[in-house]
Coordinates of C-alpha atoms in Angstrom, one line a residue:
S1 CA -58.6 -2.3 -99.1
N2 CA -56.0 -0.3 -99.8
Q3 CA -54.4 -3.1 -97.7
L4 CA -55.3 -5.8 -100.2
Y5 CA -54.3 -3.2 -103.0
D6 CA -51.0 -3.0 -101.8
L7 CA -50.9 -6.6 -101.2
L8 CA -51.5 -7.6 -105.3
G9 CA -49.0 -4.8 -106.0
I10 CA -46.4 -6.2 -104.4
K11 CA -47.2 -9.9 -105.8
Q12 CA -47.5 -8.8 -109.2
A13 CA -44.1 -7.3 -108.8
V14 CA -42.8 -11.0 -107.2
D15 CA -44.4 -12.5 -109.7
Y16 CA -42.7 -10.3 -112.3
Q17 CA -39.2 -10.7 -110.8
V18 CA -39.2 -14.5 -110.7
H19 CA -40.8 -14.4 -114.0
I20 CA -37.4 -12.6 -115.1
G21 CA -35.4 -14.7 -113.5
L22 CA -34.1 -11.6 -110.9
L23 CA -35.9 -13.7 -107.8
Q24 CA -34.6 -17.5 -107.5
P25 CA -35.6 -20.0 -105.0
V26 CA -33.5 -20.2 -102.5
D27 CA -32.5 -23.3 -103.3
A28 CA -31.2 -22.1 -107.1
I29 CA -28.4 -21.2 -104.8
T30 CA -26.9 -24.8 -104.7
S31 CA -27.5 -25.6 -108.5
L32 CA -24.8 -22.9 -109.6
Q33 CA -23.5 -22.2 -113.4
V34 CA -22.3 -25.0 -115.0
A35 CA -19.7 -23.5 -117.7
D36 CA -20.7 -24.1 -121.0
T37 CA -18.9 -21.1 -123.1
L38 CA -15.0 -21.4 -123.8
T39 CA -13.8 -17.6 -123.2
A40 CA -10.4 -16.4 -125.4
W41 CA -8.3 -13.8 -125.2
L42 CA -6.2 -13.5 -128.1
H43 CA -3.2 -10.4 -127.8
V44 CA -3.1 -9.6 -131.3
T45 CA -0.8 -7.6 -131.0
N46 CA 1.6 -5.9 -128.3
E47 CA 2.1 -2.4 -130.1
C48 CA -0.2 0.5 -129.2
N49 CA -0.8 4.1 -129.5
L50 CA -1.3 4.5 -126.1
R51 CA 0.2 5.0 -122.8
C52 CA -2.2 4.1 -120.2
H53 CA -0.9 4.4 -116.1
Y54 CA -2.0 1.3 -115.1
C55 CA -1.4 -1.0 -117.8
Y56 CA -0.4 -4.2 -117.2
V57 CA 0.9 -4.1 -121.1
A58 CA 5.1 -4.5 -121.7
K59 CA 4.7 -2.6 -124.7
T60 CA 6.4 -3.7 -127.8
P61 CA 6.2 -3.3 -131.7
E62 CA 5.2 -7.7 -132.0
H63 CA 2.4 -8.9 -133.5
M64 CA 0.4 -12.1 -133.5
S65 CA 1.6 -14.2 -137.1
A66 CA -1.1 -15.4 -139.3
E67 CA 0.3 -19.3 -138.7
T68 CA 0.5 -18.3 -134.6
G69 CA -3.0 -16.6 -135.5
K70 CA -4.0 -20.2 -137.3
Q71 CA -3.2 -22.5 -134.3
A72 CA -4.6 -20.4 -131.6
I73 CA -8.2 -20.3 -133.3
N74 CA -7.4 -24.3 -133.6
A75 CA -6.4 -24.7 -130.6
I76 CA -9.5 -23.0 -128.8
F77 CA -12.0 -25.1 -131.0
R78 CA -10.1 -28.1 -130.0
S79 CA -10.6 -27.5 -126.4
A80 CA -14.4 -26.4 -127.0
K81 CA -15.4 -29.6 -128.7
Q82 CA -13.4 -31.8 -126.6
Y83 CA -15.9 -30.6 -123.5
N84 CA -18.8 -30.1 -125.3
M85 CA -18.6 -26.5 -124.8
R86 CA -22.3 -24.8 -126.6
S87 CA -20.0 -21.8 -127.5
V88 CA -17.0 -20.1 -127.9
H89 CA -16.7 -16.0 -126.8
L90 CA -13.4 -14.7 -128.6
K91 CA -12.4 -11.0 -127.5
Y92 CA -9.4 -10.0 -129.9
A93 CA -7.2 -7.5 -127.8
G94 CA -3.9 -6.3 -127.2
G95 CA -2.1 -4.2 -126.5
E96 CA -3.9 -2.2 -129.5
A97 CA -6.2 -4.5 -131.5
A98 CA -7.2 -2.1 -134.3
I99 CA -3.7 -1.9 -134.8
N100 CA -3.4 -5.2 -135.9
F101 CA -7.1 -5.2 -138.0
N102 CA -6.4 -7.7 -140.5
R103 CA -5.3 -10.2 -138.2
I104 CA -8.5 -9.6 -136.3
R105 CA -10.4 -10.1 -140.2
A106 CA -8.6 -13.7 -140.4
L107 CA -8.8 -15.0 -137.3
H108 CA -12.7 -14.5 -137.6
R109 CA -13.0 -15.3 -140.9
Q110 CA -11.4 -19.1 -139.5
A111 CA -13.4 -19.2 -136.4
L112 CA -16.3 -18.8 -138.3
N113 CA -15.5 -21.5 -140.3
L114 CA -14.8 -23.9 -137.4
A115 CA -17.8 -22.8 -135.7
E116 CA -20.0 -23.8 -138.4
E117 CA -18.2 -27.3 -138.9
Y118 CA -18.4 -28.1 -135.0
G119 CA -21.5 -27.4 -134.5
I120 CA -20.5 -24.5 -131.9
A121 CA -22.2 -20.7 -131.1
L122 CA -19.7 -17.7 -131.9
Q123 CA -20.3 -14.7 -129.9
A124 CA -16.6 -12.4 -130.6
T125 CA -15.5 -8.6 -129.1
V126 CA -13.2 -6.4 -130.0
L127 CA -11.2 -4.5 -127.3
S128 CA -10.1 -1.2 -128.2
N129 CA -9.0 2.0 -126.9
G130 CA -10.9 4.1 -129.4
V131 CA -8.0 5.7 -131.1
G132 CA -7.6 5.2 -134.7
W133 CA -11.2 3.5 -135.7
S134 CA -11.4 4.2 -140.0
E135 CA -14.9 4.6 -141.4
R136 CA -13.8 1.1 -142.9
K137 CA -12.9 -0.3 -140.1
I138 CA -16.6 0.4 -138.0
E139 CA -18.2 -1.3 -141.5
Y140 CA -16.4 -4.4 -140.8
L141 CA -17.5 -4.2 -137.3
K142 CA -21.4 -3.6 -138.9
Q143 CA -21.2 -5.9 -141.6
Q144 CA -19.6 -9.3 -139.1
A145 CA -21.7 -7.8 -136.6
L146 CA -19.2 -8.3 -133.9
N147 CA -19.4 -6.6 -131.0
L148 CA -16.8 -3.2 -129.9
T149 CA -15.6 -2.2 -126.3
I150 CA -14.0 0.7 -125.7
S151 CA -12.1 2.3 -122.6
L152 CA -13.2 5.5 -121.4
D153 CA -12.6 6.3 -117.6
G154 CA -13.9 10.1 -117.7
I155 CA -15.1 13.5 -119.9
G156 CA -11.7 15.3 -120.8
T157 CA -8.5 16.0 -118.5
D158 CA -10.1 12.9 -116.3
H159 CA -10.3 10.8 -119.2
D160 CA -6.2 11.7 -119.8
I161 CA -4.9 12.5 -116.9
Q162 CA -4.7 8.4 -117.1
R163 CA -4.6 7.3 -120.4
P164 CA -2.6 9.2 -122.8
M165 CA -1.1 9.0 -126.0
R166 CA 2.6 7.9 -126.8
N167 CA 3.5 11.0 -127.3
G168 CA 1.7 12.3 -124.0
R169 CA -0.9 14.7 -125.2
G170 CA -4.2 13.4 -124.1
S171 CA -6.7 10.5 -126.0
F172 CA -10.4 12.2 -125.6
A173 CA -10.8 14.0 -128.4
A174 CA -9.8 11.4 -130.1
I175 CA -11.9 8.4 -128.6
E176 CA -14.8 11.2 -128.9
R177 CA -14.3 11.1 -132.8
T178 CA -14.4 7.4 -132.8
L179 CA -17.9 7.8 -130.1
N180 CA -19.1 10.3 -133.0
R181 CA -17.9 8.1 -136.3
L182 CA -19.7 4.7 -134.9
A183 CA -22.9 6.7 -134.1
T184 CA -23.0 7.6 -138.0
H185 CA -23.1 4.3 -138.3
S186 CA -25.9 2.7 -136.0
V187 CA -22.5 1.3 -134.4
I188 CA -23.3 1.2 -130.0
P189 CA -19.4 0.0 -128.4
N190 CA -20.2 -1.1 -124.6
I191 CA -17.6 1.7 -122.8
S192 CA -15.3 0.4 -120.4
I193 CA -14.8 2.1 -116.8
T194 CA -12.0 2.1 -114.9
I195 CA -11.9 3.5 -111.9
S196 CA -9.2 4.5 -110.1
S197 CA -8.2 7.6 -107.2
R198 CA -7.8 10.5 -110.1
N199 CA -10.9 10.2 -111.7
I200 CA -14.0 9.0 -109.4
A201 CA -14.5 12.7 -108.5
G202 CA -15.7 13.2 -112.4
L203 CA -17.6 10.1 -112.3
P204 CA -21.4 11.2 -112.3
Q205 CA -20.5 13.7 -115.0
T206 CA -18.6 10.5 -116.7
V207 CA -22.0 8.4 -116.8
D208 CA -23.9 11.5 -117.6
Y209 CA -22.0 11.8 -121.2
L210 CA -22.2 8.1 -121.3
L211 CA -26.6 8.2 -120.6
K212 CA -27.1 11.2 -123.2
R213 CA -25.0 9.3 -125.8
N214 CA -26.9 5.8 -125.4
L215 CA -24.2 4.1 -124.3
P216 CA -23.7 1.0 -122.3
F217 CA -21.1 0.7 -120.1
T218 CA -19.4 -1.1 -117.0
F219 CA -17.7 0.1 -113.7
N220 CA -14.1 -1.5 -112.9
F221 CA -11.3 -0.9 -110.4
Y222 CA -7.4 -0.5 -111.0
R223 CA -5.8 -2.6 -110.3
E224 CA -2.2 -2.4 -109.5
T225 CA 1.0 -4.0 -111.5
D226 CA 4.7 -4.2 -111.3
L227 CA 4.6 -2.0 -114.3
S228 CA 1.8 0.6 -113.0
A229 CA 3.4 0.5 -109.2
S230 CA 5.0 3.9 -109.8
H231 CA 1.4 5.5 -110.7
S232 CA 0.3 5.3 -106.7
D233 CA -1.9 8.1 -106.8
L234 CA -4.3 5.7 -108.6
L235 CA -4.5 3.7 -105.7
Y236 CA -8.5 4.7 -103.6
Q237 CA -9.4 4.0 -100.4
D238 CA -13.1 2.3 -99.8
E239 CA -14.9 5.7 -98.9
Q240 CA -13.6 7.6 -101.9
I241 CA -15.1 5.2 -104.1
I242 CA -17.8 4.1 -102.6
V243 CA -19.2 8.0 -102.5
G244 CA -18.4 8.7 -105.9
I245 CA -19.8 5.2 -107.3
K246 CA -23.1 6.7 -105.1
A247 CA -22.9 9.7 -106.8
A248 CA -22.9 8.0 -110.3
L249 CA -25.8 5.9 -109.5
S250 CA -27.9 9.2 -108.6
V251 CA -27.7 10.4 -112.0
I252 CA -28.2 7.1 -113.1
E253 CA -31.5 6.7 -111.3
K254 CA -33.2 9.9 -113.1
V255 CA -33.3 8.2 -116.4
L256 CA -33.1 4.8 -115.8
P257 CA -33.3 3.8 -118.9
P258 CA -33.9 0.5 -120.8
Y259 CA -30.4 -0.5 -122.7
L260 CA -28.7 -0.6 -119.2
S261 CA -29.4 -3.6 -117.3
L262 CA -27.0 -2.7 -114.0
M263 CA -27.1 -6.5 -113.4
S264 CA -23.3 -6.6 -114.3
L265 CA -22.0 -2.7 -113.8
L266 CA -19.8 -3.5 -111.3
D267 CA -16.6 -4.1 -111.8
L268 CA -16.8 -8.0 -111.4
T269 CA -19.9 -8.9 -109.9
R270 CA -23.2 -10.0 -110.8
L271 CA -26.4 -9.8 -110.1
D272 CA -28.0 -11.7 -112.9
A273 CA -26.6 -15.4 -112.1
P274 CA -25.8 -17.3 -108.8
H275 CA -21.9 -18.2 -109.2
E276 CA -18.9 -19.1 -107.0
H277 CA -16.7 -18.3 -109.3
T278 CA -15.8 -14.5 -110.1
C279 CA -14.1 -14.9 -113.5
G280 CA -13.4 -18.2 -115.3
V281 CA -9.8 -18.4 -115.1
G282 CA -8.7 -21.9 -114.5
N283 CA -11.6 -23.3 -116.1
S284 CA -13.6 -22.2 -118.9
Y285 CA -10.9 -19.2 -119.7
M286 CA -7.7 -19.1 -121.6
V287 CA -5.5 -16.5 -122.7
I288 CA -3.2 -16.5 -125.9
N289 CA -0.5 -13.9 -126.2
H290 CA 1.1 -12.4 -129.4
R291 CA 4.1 -15.5 -129.7
G292 CA 1.6 -18.0 -129.1
G293 CA 1.9 -18.9 -125.6
I294 CA -0.8 -19.7 -123.7
A295 CA -2.0 -18.3 -119.8
K296 CA -4.6 -18.2 -117.3
C297 CA -5.2 -14.5 -117.2
H298 CA -4.5 -11.6 -119.4
M299 CA -3.0 -9.9 -116.4
H300 CA -0.3 -12.2 -116.4
L301 CA 0.2 -12.6 -120.0
D302 CA 3.8 -14.0 -120.0
E303 CA 2.9 -16.6 -117.3
T304 CA 2.4 -19.4 -119.9
V305 CA 1.1 -23.3 -118.8
T306 CA 1.3 -24.1 -122.8
D307 CA 1.2 -22.6 -125.6
V308 CA -1.4 -23.3 -129.3
T309 CA 0.6 -26.8 -131.0
A310 CA -1.2 -28.9 -127.8
Q311 CA -4.1 -30.5 -128.4
N312 CA -6.1 -29.7 -125.4
P313 CA -4.9 -26.6 -123.8
L314 CA -7.6 -25.8 -121.7
Q315 CA -6.9 -29.6 -119.8
L316 CA -4.0 -27.7 -118.9
I317 CA -5.0 -25.2 -118.0
R318 CA -7.7 -26.8 -115.3
A319 CA -4.5 -28.5 -114.4
D320 CA -1.7 -25.6 -113.6
S321 CA -1.7 -25.3 -109.6
I322 CA 0.7 -22.8 -109.6
G323 CA -0.4 -19.7 -111.6
V324 CA -3.7 -18.0 -110.6
Q325 CA -6.2 -19.7 -109.2
S326 CA -9.9 -19.2 -108.8
M327 CA -11.2 -20.7 -106.0
S328 CA -14.4 -21.4 -105.5
V329 CA -16.2 -18.8 -102.9
N330 CA -17.5 -20.9 -100.5
E331 CA -13.5 -21.9 -99.6
K332 CA -12.7 -18.1 -98.8
E333 CA -12.2 -16.5 -95.5
G334 CA -14.6 -13.7 -95.3
C335 CA -16.9 -14.9 -97.5
R336 CA -18.4 -18.5 -96.7
D337 CA -21.5 -16.7 -94.4
C338 CA -21.5 -13.8 -96.5
E339 CA -25.2 -12.8 -97.8
W340 CA -23.3 -11.4 -101.2
K341 CA -21.3 -14.0 -101.8
H342 CA -22.8 -15.4 -104.0
W343 CA -22.9 -12.7 -105.9
C344 CA -19.3 -11.2 -105.8
A345 CA -17.7 -14.5 -105.3
G346 CA -15.0 -12.9 -103.7
G347 CA -13.5 -10.5 -106.1
C348 CA -10.7 -10.8 -108.4
P349 CA -8.4 -13.3 -107.2
A350 CA -4.8 -11.4 -109.0
L351 CA -5.7 -8.8 -106.9
T352 CA -6.5 -10.3 -104.2
Y353 CA -3.0 -12.3 -103.8
R354 CA -1.7 -9.1 -105.0
V355 CA -2.9 -7.4 -102.1
M356 CA -3.2 -10.2 -99.3
G357 CA -1.0 -12.9 -100.2
R358 CA -3.3 -15.5 -100.2
Y359 CA -6.3 -16.6 -102.9
D360 CA -8.8 -18.3 -99.7
V361 CA -9.7 -14.7 -98.1
K362 CA -12.1 -12.4 -99.3
S363 CA -11.5 -9.2 -102.0
P364 CA -10.0 -5.8 -100.5
N365 CA -12.9 -5.1 -102.0
C366 CA -15.1 -6.4 -100.1
R367 CA -16.3 -3.7 -98.0
I368 CA -17.2 -1.3 -102.0
Y369 CA -18.9 -4.3 -103.2
K370 CA -21.4 -4.5 -99.8
A371 CA -21.6 -0.9 -99.8
I372 CA -22.6 -1.2 -103.7
L373 CA -24.7 -3.9 -104.7
P374 CA -27.9 -3.5 -102.6
E375 CA -28.0 0.1 -104.4
L376 CA -27.5 -1.8 -108.0
L377 CA -30.1 -4.5 -106.5
R378 CA -32.5 -1.8 -105.5
L379 CA -31.8 0.6 -108.6
E380 CA -32.4 -2.6 -111.0
G381 CA -35.6 -3.1 -109.7
L382 CA -36.9 0.2 -110.0
R383 CA -35.6 0.0 -114.0
I384 CA -37.3 -2.9 -114.6
L385 CA -40.6 -1.6 -113.2
K386 CA -40.6 1.5 -114.9
H387 CA -40.1 -0.5 -118.5
S388 CA -42.3 -3.5 -118.1
P389 CA -45.4 -3.4 -119.4
E390 CA -47.6 -5.1 -116.7
F391 CA -46.4 -1.6 -114.0
V392 CA -46.5 1.1 -116.8
S393 CA -50.4 3.1 -116.1

C-alpha cells in the first residue's frame, strides 16, 4: 500500500509539472520556439554617473536626440510589422538611462501610439544602475507599468569594488536608498547580479539580502571586453563560480519564495522552453545607439549594420554575415550530443568568439552550466511543489 501511495504521489507530481509546462514530451523539442517578439535595445545616452570596471561602453556626454529617437521607434515598429511580430519589447538603456529620462518619456509615448496603431503588444524595461532615482521618476514608472532592472553586484564593498561612482566612491549606498524609495511606492525591480571573481564569495549574502526584500534577481557572468581587459582580476575559474553559486542556491532553498522562478536565473540559460539559440542576436534583436546606428548586440554598439533610416533594419540584421553570429546549438562542436543543449543553447556567442575565436563551439562556461542546471531544476521543482495548492497539505 505504501508503494501504491508513493506511485500515486509521483504521478500527481508529474501530471502537475506537465500541466504547467515544466515537463514536456521529448518530441516537443523538435518544434522549437519561433520568435514572435522583437526586442530592441535603445541606447538613450552614452553618459553615466558610474565607472563600472567591466562596462563595455566608452563614456561620453552624448545623448540620443529627439529626432534620432523618433526615427528609432518608427524603425522598430516598421520591422515588427513587416515580420508580423506579435509584440515589441523595448529596453531603455545607456550609459545610465535615467540621466536622459525625458527622452525615455518621449520614446515611450510614441511607442504606445504605434503599438496601438499596428495592433502590436508592447512591453518596456528601463535598465539602470539604480543611482539617482527621484520620486517623480518612480511615479512615472508606476503609472506607465514600466519594468525596471537594477544592477546590484553585492552588499557594500562586494558591489563597490566593481561598480564605483564616477568620483571613485562606492555606489551601493545610493542604490540602497533607491531600493527603499521604490519599496515605498510598491515598485518591484528585477535585480541583475554580475558575477566575477571579486564578488562571488559574497553571493550567498547578496541573495539573502534580496530574498529578505522580496526582490527577484538573476545571475549573469562577467564577460571580458577590450575596455575591461585591464581588470584581469575580474576573470573567474569554473570551480570558483560553481562553489559560490551552489552556496547561494542553498540560501534560496531555505526560502523558495513564490515570486522567484529559477527557470531563467542562471546567466543566459532558460529551462522554461527548449530553444536552439541563446539569444535573439541576428534574428529578433536590434540595438540602436545614441547616434541612430543599428547593431546586432549591445556589447558591440559601434559595430553597426545599418541605421534608423532603413526601411526594414531587421531584414539587414538577419542578412548580416560579418558581425556576431548566433548559431544553432545543433551546429556547435561539443553541444550536439549534450542533454542540456536546448536549455543553454551553447552560451553567449560574443563571449565564445572572444575566448575561442569561433562561434561553432560550446561556451567557455559549459562546465558551470552543467554543474548548476540540475540544481536549478531540482530547486524549481521543490518551489513549485511548495506553492502549488495541489500539494499543500
